[in-house]
């Protein structure tokens, strides 16, 4: 049974477009940048030009709102916007020199972090995402350039601030599956990106050796969190080349069942990217791009999404965001069936 039998696809897109015309944040999670990515991707999947036009209008709106210097934005929101534009550039939705396009945004993030009065800790909402964005931007600049040097210095500050704030709770899994709440896999993934940039490896390796036991002692209770941790470890293994991670990786692989995740651990309505079936699907798909591939039945994910009671839940359908709402779920669903 297709989701169109519950709620026509075109009608959902109209509701998402209406949502985007309201005064909402610009981030990827539940804001305009997430909806912009959604409409660009849906336009490519369906070949329907009106969604391409909608995406381009949203991108123009985002640029216009960014130009409004009277609005104060957090480094997290700025990094989310930057990540979205960077993604669109990599997918050829945005043309031009990405360093010129994102130059002003990079400078804003630099000022926001350097002159922030509060100390940076991993508990600040989204700081690991900011850390990832900075690393992603470093990789787009030539070695030796002034812009790259400033971003490297900023990443060093953020890395050391996060490290100094680590406590035992940082290494613990979230009580329920959540790609935003469980910090350790995110951190390991960003460390893998920083290591490949090769400008501060002596310190990163030093820190990794210090927290090695805390990482290796973690075998999450939830199978979904095991998958998430595995994703982070696989990238770290590729970046470091260390065999140290092999035993933990093997244990996670052998004690993990994706069917148990989507049918037992997640409630029927847990289907969004942030905390549900769509997120599990994206993690399994992402692992295919590492040295490991975990086989899974894509049809099971299609059926699980179609059979969710969320399609009859008006309150849940009012969540329009890409990461924690209906636009992200639809994008995953139509990627599966197409």
XYZ file of N, CA and C in Angstrom, residues 67-256:
570
model
N 21.324 37.947 4.887
C 21.830 39.301 4.649
C 21.293 40.300 5.672
N 20.252 39.894 6.408
C 19.672 40.757 7.434
C 20.563 40.729 8.678
N 21.401 41.722 8.807
C 22.399 41.740 9.882
C 21.802 42.038 11.252
N 20.538 42.414 11.302
C 19.915 42.713 12.597
C 19.498 41.441 13.325
N 19.431 40.326 12.596
C 19.042 39.049 13.215
C 20.277 38.333 13.747
N 20.268 38.042 15.042
C 21.403 37.342 15.656
C 21.192 35.834 15.531
N 22.201 35.142 15.003
C 22.091 33.697 14.807
C 23.197 32.969 15.556
N 22.879 31.778 16.040
C 23.875 30.972 16.750
C 24.829 30.339 15.748
N 25.996 29.908 16.244
C 26.959 29.219 15.373
C 26.342 27.927 14.840
N 25.454 27.314 15.608
C 24.792 26.078 15.186
C 23.906 26.325 13.968
N 23.064 27.360 14.037
C 22.179 27.647 12.909
C 22.992 28.037 11.680
N 24.038 28.840 11.869
C 24.891 29.245 10.753
C 25.576 28.039 10.116
N 26.056 27.122 10.960
C 26.723 25.918 10.438
C 25.744 25.028 9.687
N 24.509 24.957 10.183
C 23.484 24.165 9.502
C 23.199 24.732 8.108
N 23.108 26.040 8.022
C 22.889 26.678 6.721
C 24.073 26.379 5.803
N 25.282 26.526 6.344
C 26.489 26.257 5.567
C 26.571 24.818 5.094
N 26.227 23.873 5.975
C 26.237 22.460 5.594
C 25.248 22.193 4.466
N 24.084 22.850 4.549
C 23.070 22.673 3.523
C 23.541 23.188 2.169
N 24.133 24.386 2.157
C 24.631 24.964 0.904
C 25.772 24.129 0.352
N 26.642 23.667 1.229
C 27.765 22.819 0.807
C 27.254 21.520 0.170
N 26.219 20.929 0.784
C 25.611 19.707 0.253
C 25.007 19.966 -1.135
N 24.284 21.075 -1.261
C 23.658 21.411 -2.539
C 24.703 21.661 -3.623
N 25.842 22.216 -3.231
C 26.932 22.447 -4.186
C 27.530 21.116 -4.638
N 27.737 20.197 -3.692
C 28.293 18.882 -4.029
C 27.361 18.094 -4.952
N 26.051 18.325 -4.808
C 25.057 17.633 -5.632
C 24.736 18.388 -6.923
N 25.488 19.470 -7.170
C 25.312 20.298 -8.379
C 23.963 21.015 -8.460
N 23.347 21.270 -7.314
C 22.153 22.106 -7.296
C 22.547 23.582 -7.247
N 23.719 23.844 -6.670
C 24.259 25.203 -6.564
C 25.559 25.258 -7.353
N 25.714 26.284 -8.169
C 26.911 26.426 -8.994
C 27.790 27.548 -8.440
N 29.057 27.562 -8.862
C 29.959 28.646 -8.494
C 31.048 28.189 -7.548
N 31.891 29.133 -7.152
C 33.008 28.872 -6.238
C 32.461 28.781 -4.815
N 32.500 27.586 -4.251
C 31.899 27.375 -2.928
C 32.588 28.201 -1.843
N 33.881 28.474 -2.003
C 34.589 29.272 -0.993
C 34.148 30.730 -1.014
N 33.783 31.237 -2.196
C 33.229 32.595 -2.278
C 31.805 32.612 -1.733
N 31.042 31.572 -2.051
C 29.642 31.500 -1.610
C 29.544 31.454 -0.084
N 30.441 30.689 0.541
C 30.355 30.474 1.995
C 31.344 31.320 2.803
N 32.112 32.162 2.117
C 33.133 32.959 2.812
C 32.582 33.814 3.937
N 31.519 34.563 3.666
C 30.928 35.434 4.697
C 30.369 34.620 5.856
N 29.770 33.474 5.537
C 29.208 32.604 6.568
C 30.320 32.060 7.469
N 31.426 31.656 6.878
C 32.575 31.166 7.648
C 33.073 32.232 8.626
N 33.159 33.477 8.127
C 33.639 34.574 8.981
C 32.674 34.844 10.129
N 31.380 34.726 9.847
C 30.375 34.909 10.904
C 30.509 33.847 11.984
N 30.685 32.597 11.566
C 30.850 31.501 12.519
C 32.114 31.707 13.348
N 33.185 32.121 12.698
C 34.449 32.376 13.400
C 34.235 33.417 14.497
N 33.596 34.539 14.155
C 33.356 35.617 15.132
C 32.446 35.139 16.253
N 31.403 34.367 15.891
C 30.443 33.905 16.889
C 31.112 33.003 17.928
N 31.995 32.111 17.466
C 32.654 31.173 18.384
C 33.762 31.853 19.189
N 34.591 32.632 18.518
C 35.743 33.257 19.184
C 35.301 34.259 20.246
N 34.212 34.982 19.966
C 33.764 36.008 20.911
C 32.607 35.549 21.788
N 32.330 34.243 21.773
C 31.286 33.675 22.633
C 31.730 33.767 24.086
N 30.863 34.335 24.942
C 31.209 34.488 26.358
C 31.137 33.174 27.122
N 30.163 32.326 26.738
C 30.009 31.046 27.431
C 31.049 30.053 26.925
N 31.596 29.205 27.796
C 32.562 28.189 27.347
C 31.881 27.146 26.461
N 32.592 26.704 25.430
C 32.045 25.684 24.523
C 32.163 24.313 25.178
N 31.070 23.588 25.218
C 31.110 22.209 25.708
C 30.299 21.342 24.756
N 30.477 20.014 24.864
C 29.717 19.113 23.996
C 28.227 19.194 24.295
N 27.864 19.747 25.465
C 26.453 19.831 25.839
C 25.727 20.986 25.163
N 26.496 21.918 24.589
C 25.858 22.990 23.825
C 25.206 22.373 22.602
N 23.961 22.747 22.359
C 23.204 22.150 21.259
C 23.941 22.293 19.932
N 24.255 21.150 19.330
C 24.782 21.154 17.976
C 26.241 21.496 17.803
N 27.037 21.597 18.892
C 28.427 22.011 18.725
C 29.226 20.999 17.908
N 28.869 19.722 17.983
C 29.586 18.717 17.187
C 29.253 18.906 15.702
N 28.041 19.357 15.404
C 27.687 19.684 14.014
C 28.510 20.868 13.510
N 28.723 21.849 14.383
C 29.555 23.002 14.029
C 30.986 22.541 13.748
N 31.475 21.655 14.596
C 32.814 21.074 14.443
C 32.933 20.365 13.089
N 31.892 19.609 12.734
C 31.889 18.917 11.444
C 31.928 19.918 10.287
N 31.110 20.971 10.382
C 31.053 21.961 9.300
C 32.429 22.595 9.087
N 33.101 22.948 10.174
C 34.424 23.576 10.061
C 35.395 22.639 9.348
N 35.377 21.355 9.718
C 36.254 20.374 9.058
C 35.917 20.229 7.576
N 34.614 20.244 7.275
C 34.191 20.139 5.874
C 34.674 21.337 5.067
N 34.669 22.506 5.684
C 35.106 23.714 4.988
C 36.631 23.732 4.804
N 37.366 23.235 5.775
C 38.827 23.162 5.648
C 39.200 22.366 4.403
N 38.487 21.266 4.178
C 38.810 20.376 3.060
C 38.602 21.038 1.702
N 37.838 22.139 1.657
C 37.565 22.808 0.386
C 38.576 23.925 0.076
N 39.470 24.224 1.021
C 40.469 25.279 0.814
C 41.846 24.677 0.512
N 42.645 25.410 -0.232
C 44.013 24.982 -0.535
C 44.888 25.066 0.702
N 45.793 24.097 0.851
C 46.736 24.118 1.969
C 47.602 25.375 1.882
N 47.797 26.006 3.021
C 48.625 27.207 3.063
C 47.868 28.498 2.889
N 46.589 28.424 2.499
C 45.805 29.654 2.325
C 45.422 30.226 3.682
N 45.212 31.533 3.721
C 44.864 32.204 4.981
C 43.516 31.714 5.503
N 42.554 31.527 4.581
C 41.215 31.076 4.993
C 41.290 29.693 5.645
N 42.112 28.805 5.056
C 42.251 27.458 5.622
C 42.919 27.532 6.998
N 43.940 28.356 7.124
C 44.654 28.496 8.400
C 43.692 28.933 9.510
N 42.846 29.928 9.230
C 41.906 30.417 10.241
C 40.903 29.341 10.644
N 40.437 28.579 9.656
C 39.495 27.497 9.954
C 40.165 26.376 10.738
N 41.417 26.081 10.416
C 42.160 25.071 11.180
C 42.303 25.492 12.636
N 42.644 26.769 12.858
C 42.776 27.275 14.225
C 41.442 27.205 14.967
N 40.358 27.501 14.250
C 39.026 27.438 14.865
C 38.664 26.005 15.228
N 38.992 25.055 14.350
C 38.679 23.646 14.637
C 39.497 23.145 15.826
N 40.723 23.610 15.948
C 41.569 23.235 17.090
C 40.938 23.730 18.394
N 40.446 24.974 18.376
C 39.793 25.520 19.572
C 38.555 24.706 19.938
N 37.703 24.429 18.941
C 36.457 23.685 19.202
C 36.781 22.271 19.685
N 37.743 21.612 19.037
C 38.130 20.253 19.432
C 38.592 20.218 20.890
N 39.483 21.129 21.255
C 40.018 21.131 22.624
C 38.969 21.518 23.651
N 38.056 22.419 23.285
C 36.978 22.785 24.203
C 36.045 21.601 24.452
N 35.709 20.880 23.373
C 34.859 19.696 23.529
C 35.568 18.654 24.387
N 36.856 18.414 24.089
C 37.628 17.409 24.831
C 37.661 17.745 26.325
N 37.904 19.012 26.656
C 37.986 19.405 28.071
C 36.655 19.244 28.787
N 35.563 19.266 28.034
C 34.239 19.176 28.664
C 33.725 17.739 28.776
N 34.465 16.771 28.220
C 33.993 15.386 28.237
C 33.857 14.868 29.669
N 32.771 14.153 29.911
C 32.575 13.467 31.185
C 32.089 12.055 30.860
N 32.025 11.157 31.850
C 31.616 9.765 31.564
C 30.279 9.656 30.836
N 29.347 10.573 31.106
C 28.042 10.528 30.473
C 28.089 10.721 28.962
N 29.146 11.362 28.483
C 29.292 11.603 27.049
C 29.352 10.291 26.270
N 29.930 9.264 26.877
C 30.153 7.991 26.189
C 28.952 7.056 26.271
N 27.951 7.428 27.061
C 26.775 6.579 27.239
C 25.782 6.757 26.099
N 25.074 5.671 25.773
C 24.047 5.748 24.738
C 22.813 6.470 25.269
N 21.995 6.975 24.367
C 20.716 7.566 24.749
C 19.746 6.429 25.088
N 18.767 6.726 25.945
C 17.820 5.692 26.392
C 16.950 5.181 25.245
N 16.680 6.062 24.291
C 15.967 5.666 23.077
C 16.845 6.068 21.899
N 16.609 5.441 20.745
C 17.411 5.770 19.574
C 17.193 7.227 19.185
N 18.293 7.966 19.090
C 18.232 9.364 18.672
C 19.563 9.741 18.060
N 19.537 10.159 16.796
C 20.764 10.525 16.117
C 21.305 11.869 16.605
N 20.485 12.621 17.317
C 20.935 13.908 17.854
C 21.413 13.785 19.294
N 20.798 12.909 20.060
C 21.149 12.812 21.495
C 22.397 11.982 21.764
N 22.629 10.938 21.000
C 23.774 10.053 21.240
C 25.003 10.698 20.609
N 25.861 11.274 21.466
C 26.955 12.132 20.991
C 28.181 11.362 20.501
N 28.482 10.220 21.109
C 29.744 9.528 20.812
C 29.902 9.183 19.326
N 28.920 8.571 18.658
C 29.107 8.262 17.232
C 29.371 9.502 16.382
N 28.670 10.609 16.709
C 28.882 11.862 15.979
C 30.328 12.327 16.129
N 30.807 12.298 17.361
C 32.157 12.773 17.669
C 33.208 11.926 16.951
N 33.038 10.612 16.963
C 33.996 9.721 16.297
C 34.020 9.988 14.792
N 32.849 10.240 14.224
C 32.767 10.522 12.792
C 33.521 11.808 12.446
N 33.312 12.856 13.248
C 33.983 14.135 12.962
C 35.495 14.011 13.194
N 35.897 13.252 14.200
C 37.332 13.017 14.412
C 37.950 12.341 13.194
N 37.211 11.418 12.570
C 37.740 10.753 11.373
C 37.972 11.772 10.260
N 37.073 12.761 10.154
C 37.227 13.809 9.147
C 38.429 14.688 9.459
N 38.599 15.001 10.740
C 39.730 15.856 11.144
C 41.061 15.156 10.894
N 41.109 13.859 11.170
C 42.345 13.090 10.967
C 42.755 13.085 9.500
N 41.788 12.944 8.605
C 42.115 12.901 7.171
C 42.651 14.244 6.665
N 42.383 15.328 7.407
C 42.887 16.649 7.010
C 44.360 16.825 7.357
N 44.870 16.036 8.328
C 46.294 15.933 8.643
C 46.963 17.269 8.990
N 46.361 17.989 9.949
C 47.031 19.210 10.403
C 47.166 19.261 11.934
N 46.515 18.330 12.644
C 46.565 18.342 14.111
C 46.546 16.916 14.647
N 47.058 15.994 13.837
C 46.908 14.579 14.159
C 47.615 14.152 15.434
N 48.755 14.770 15.731
C 49.490 14.360 16.944
C 48.619 14.538 18.180
N 47.828 15.622 18.224
C 46.978 15.897 19.378
C 45.723 15.009 19.360
N 45.130 14.836 18.187
C 43.932 13.992 18.071
C 44.265 12.556 18.473
N 45.410 12.050 18.018
C 45.846 10.690 18.363
C 46.091 10.579 19.863
N 46.666 11.621 20.437
C 46.926 11.662 21.884
C 45.615 11.534 22.663
N 44.606 12.297 22.240
C 43.295 12.266 22.900
C 42.624 10.907 22.701
N 42.703 10.380 21.483
C 42.101 9.071 21.208
C 42.700 7.988 22.097
N 44.009 8.012 22.266
C 44.657 7.026 23.141
C 44.196 7.180 24.586
N 43.925 8.418 24.977
C 43.493 8.685 26.348
C 42.081 8.166 26.614
N 41.194 8.295 25.615
C 39.788 7.893 25.813
C 39.486 6.522 25.198
N 40.517 5.840 24.739
C 40.350 4.564 24.048
C 39.532 3.556 24.853
N 39.880 3.412 26.137
C 39.179 2.447 26.987
C 37.707 2.782 27.147
N 37.404 4.080 27.246
C 36.017 4.514 27.406
C 35.204 4.225 26.147
N 35.850 4.324 24.982
C 35.155 4.027 23.722
C 34.949 2.518 23.583
N 36.029 1.763 23.798
C 35.985 0.317 23.559
C 35.109 -0.435 24.549
N 34.858 0.163 25.696
C 34.031 -0.525 26.704
C 32.538 -0.379 26.418
N 32.198 0.377 25.377
C 30.779 0.625 25.071
C 30.232 -0.348 24.035
N 29.312 -1.192 24.478
C 28.486 -1.999 23.573
C 27.045 -1.635 23.938
N 26.416 -0.755 23.175
C 25.080 -0.260 23.548
C 24.048 -1.374 23.727
N 23.064 -1.093 24.571
C 21.966 -2.031 24.808
C 21.064 -2.105 23.583
N 20.717 -0.964 23.034
C 19.828 -0.919 21.867
C 20.580 -1.306 20.595
N 19.981 -2.160 19.798
C 20.587 -2.559 18.528
C 20.751 -1.347 17.601
N 19.795 -0.418 17.665
C 19.856 0.784 16.832
C 21.058 1.648 17.221
N 21.336 1.749 18.513
C 22.497 2.513 18.957
C 23.803 1.775 18.630
N 23.747 0.439 18.577
C 24.922 -0.327 18.148
C 25.254 0.010 16.691
N 24.223 0.107 15.875
C 24.421 0.461 14.468
C 25.031 1.851 14.345
N 24.519 2.785 15.127
C 25.002 4.168 15.096
C 26.476 4.236 15.513
N 26.821 3.525 16.587
C 28.210 3.496 17.050
C 29.101 2.817 16.021
N 28.603 1.751 15.407
C 29.363 1.056 14.367
C 29.696 2.007 13.219
N 28.727 2.794 12.817
C 28.926 3.787 11.738
C 30.091 4.724 12.073
N 30.105 5.231 13.311
C 31.185 6.123 13.723
C 32.525 5.418 13.772
N 32.548 4.195 14.305
C 33.799 3.431 14.428
C 34.385 3.047 13.074
N 33.528 2.708 12.124
C 34.015 2.324 10.795
C 34.757 3.475 10.130
N 34.233 4.685 10.278
C 34.908 5.850 9.710
C 36.227 6.136 10.437
N 36.217 5.943 11.761
C 37.440 6.169 12.530
C 38.497 5.130 12.182
N 38.072 3.904 11.985
C 38.983 2.825 11.581
C 39.626 3.149 10.223
N 38.825 3.636 9.286
C 39.349 3.999 7.967
C 40.354 5.137 8.064
N 40.066 6.110 8.929
C 40.932 7.286 9.039
C 42.240 6.976 9.763
N 42.163 6.167 10.830
C 43.364 5.878 11.633
C 44.152 4.692 11.109
N 43.429 3.723 10.510
C 44.086 2.488 10.083
C 44.421 1.570 11.245
N 43.913 1.891 12.440
C 44.234 1.102 13.637
C 43.409 -0.187 13.658
N 44.072 -1.303 13.953
C 43.373 -2.578 14.158
C 42.742 -2.656 15.543
N 43.040 -1.656 16.364
C 42.514 -1.583 17.732
C 40.998 -1.685 17.759
N 40.352 -1.179 16.702
C 38.890 -1.115 16.698
C 38.245 -2.424 16.248
N 39.034 -3.362 15.740
C 38.469 -4.551 15.091
C 37.557 -5.376 15.993
N 38.003 -5.614 17.224
C 37.223 -6.473 18.117
C 35.870 -5.849 18.429
N 35.867 -4.559 18.738
C 34.607 -3.879 19.044
C 33.684 -3.858 17.818
N 34.255 -3.632 16.647
C 33.475 -3.639 15.410
C 32.849 -5.014 15.176
N 33.633 -6.068 15.375
C 33.124 -7.441 15.190
C 31.990 -7.749 16.150
N 32.146 -7.329 17.411
C 31.098 -7.574 18.414
C 29.808 -6.863 18.012
N 29.930 -5.608 17.595
C 28.747 -4.832 17.197
C 28.035 -5.473 16.005
N 28.823 -5.924 15.018
C 28.234 -6.547 13.826
C 27.490 -7.835 14.196
N 28.120 -8.655 15.051
C 27.555 -9.959 15.391
C 26.398 -9.887 16.383
N 26.256 -8.754 17.049
C 25.179 -8.607 18.029
C 24.178 -7.537 17.594
N 23.875 -7.524 16.330
C 23.010 -6.482 15.789
C 22.019 -7.078 14.800
